[in-house]
Coordinates of C-alpha atoms in Angstrom, one line a residue:
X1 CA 98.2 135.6 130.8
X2 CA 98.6 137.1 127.8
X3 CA 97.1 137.5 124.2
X4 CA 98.5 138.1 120.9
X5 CA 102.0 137.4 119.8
X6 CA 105.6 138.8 120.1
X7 CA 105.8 142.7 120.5
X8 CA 102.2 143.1 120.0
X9 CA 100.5 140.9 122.8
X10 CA 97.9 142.5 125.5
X11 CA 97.4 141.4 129.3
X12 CA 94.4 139.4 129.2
X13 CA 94.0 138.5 132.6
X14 CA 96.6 138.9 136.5
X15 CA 95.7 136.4 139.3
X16 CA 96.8 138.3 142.2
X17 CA 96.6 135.1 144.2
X18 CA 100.3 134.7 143.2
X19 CA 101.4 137.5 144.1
X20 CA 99.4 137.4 147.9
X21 CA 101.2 134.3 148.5
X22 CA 104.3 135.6 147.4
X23 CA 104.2 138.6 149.8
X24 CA 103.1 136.5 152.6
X25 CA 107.1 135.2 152.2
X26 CA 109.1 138.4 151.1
X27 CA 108.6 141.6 151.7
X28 CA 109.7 143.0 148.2
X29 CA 109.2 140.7 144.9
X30 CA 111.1 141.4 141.7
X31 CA 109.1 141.1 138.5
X32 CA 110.3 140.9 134.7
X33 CA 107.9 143.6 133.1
X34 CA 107.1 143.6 129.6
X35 CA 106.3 139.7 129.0
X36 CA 103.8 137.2 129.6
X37 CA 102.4 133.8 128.2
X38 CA 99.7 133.2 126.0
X39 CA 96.7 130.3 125.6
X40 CA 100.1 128.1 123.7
X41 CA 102.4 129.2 126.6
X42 CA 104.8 131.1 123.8
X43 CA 106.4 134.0 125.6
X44 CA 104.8 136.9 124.7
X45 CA 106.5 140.9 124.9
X46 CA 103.3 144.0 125.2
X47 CA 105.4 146.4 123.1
X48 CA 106.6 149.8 123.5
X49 CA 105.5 150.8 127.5
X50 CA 105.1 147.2 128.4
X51 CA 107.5 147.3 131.2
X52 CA 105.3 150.2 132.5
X53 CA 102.0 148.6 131.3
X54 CA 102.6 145.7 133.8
X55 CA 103.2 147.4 136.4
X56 CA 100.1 149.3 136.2
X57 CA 98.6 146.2 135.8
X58 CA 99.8 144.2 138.7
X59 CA 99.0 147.2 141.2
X60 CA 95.6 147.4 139.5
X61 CA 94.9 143.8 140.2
X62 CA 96.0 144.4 143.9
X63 CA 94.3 147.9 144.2
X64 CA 97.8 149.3 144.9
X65 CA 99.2 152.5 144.3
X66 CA 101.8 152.6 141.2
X67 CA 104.6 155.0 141.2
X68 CA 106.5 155.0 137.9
X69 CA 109.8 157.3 137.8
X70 CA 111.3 158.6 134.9
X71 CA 113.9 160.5 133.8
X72 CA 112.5 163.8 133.2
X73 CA 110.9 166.0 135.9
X74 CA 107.6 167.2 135.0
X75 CA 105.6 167.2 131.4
X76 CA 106.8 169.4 128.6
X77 CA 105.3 171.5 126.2
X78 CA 108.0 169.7 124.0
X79 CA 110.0 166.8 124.4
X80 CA 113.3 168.6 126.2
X81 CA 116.2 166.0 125.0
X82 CA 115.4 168.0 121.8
X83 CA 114.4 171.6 122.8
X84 CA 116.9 172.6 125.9
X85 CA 114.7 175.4 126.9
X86 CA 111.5 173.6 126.6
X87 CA 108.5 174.9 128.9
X88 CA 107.4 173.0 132.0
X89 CA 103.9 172.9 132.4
X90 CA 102.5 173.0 135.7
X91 CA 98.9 171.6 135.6
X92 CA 97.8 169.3 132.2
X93 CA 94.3 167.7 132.6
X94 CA 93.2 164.4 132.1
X95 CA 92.2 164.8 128.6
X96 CA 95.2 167.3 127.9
X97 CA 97.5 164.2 128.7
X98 CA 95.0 161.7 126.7
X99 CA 95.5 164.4 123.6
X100 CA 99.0 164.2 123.7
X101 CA 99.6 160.7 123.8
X102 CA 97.3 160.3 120.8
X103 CA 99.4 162.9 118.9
X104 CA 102.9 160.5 119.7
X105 CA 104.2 162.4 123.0
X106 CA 106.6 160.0 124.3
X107 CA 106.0 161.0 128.3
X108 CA 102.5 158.9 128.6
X109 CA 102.3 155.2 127.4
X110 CA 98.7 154.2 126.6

């Protein structure tokens, strides 16, 4: 269940009832990220990250581990698509990451 509207909706609430009865029949379920419904049952999209911001959700609601893959291999000082020789870092901390995201890095959706 969602709230809000198109592109800018939030995840209200995950029963993770369906999914338990879902994986009591398949091993391996298939779920569209990104959307939900709201209180009117419009389809509703979560915005930039919301593919990654369900899947967050939906393990959190199962107290799962979430592994989320990407196409980069590590956090950069700079974003390397732009800077070739961009520098790898090897340890950010918590609030490191948190700072960066606020400033617009693109490698951490909050």
């Amino acid at each position: 269940k969602t709230i809000g509207h198109h592109l800018k909706s939030k995840i209200a609430e995950i029963d993770p009832e369906t999914f338990n009865q879902a994986f009591e029949k398949h091993d391996v379920l298939v779920v569209a990220g990104f959307q939900g419904i709201n209180d009117e049952f419009e389809l509703t999209t979560l915005g930039r990250g919301g593919s990654d911001t369900t899947a967050v959700a939906l393990a959190a609601s199962n107290q799962t581990p979430c592994e989320i893959y990407t196409d980069v291999d590590g956090v950069y000082a700079t974003d390397p698509r732009i800077l070739s020789h961009a520098k790898r870092l090897e340890y950010v901390s918590y609030e490191e990451m948190m700072e960066m995201s606020a400033l617009g890095a693109g490698v951490l959706e909050t």
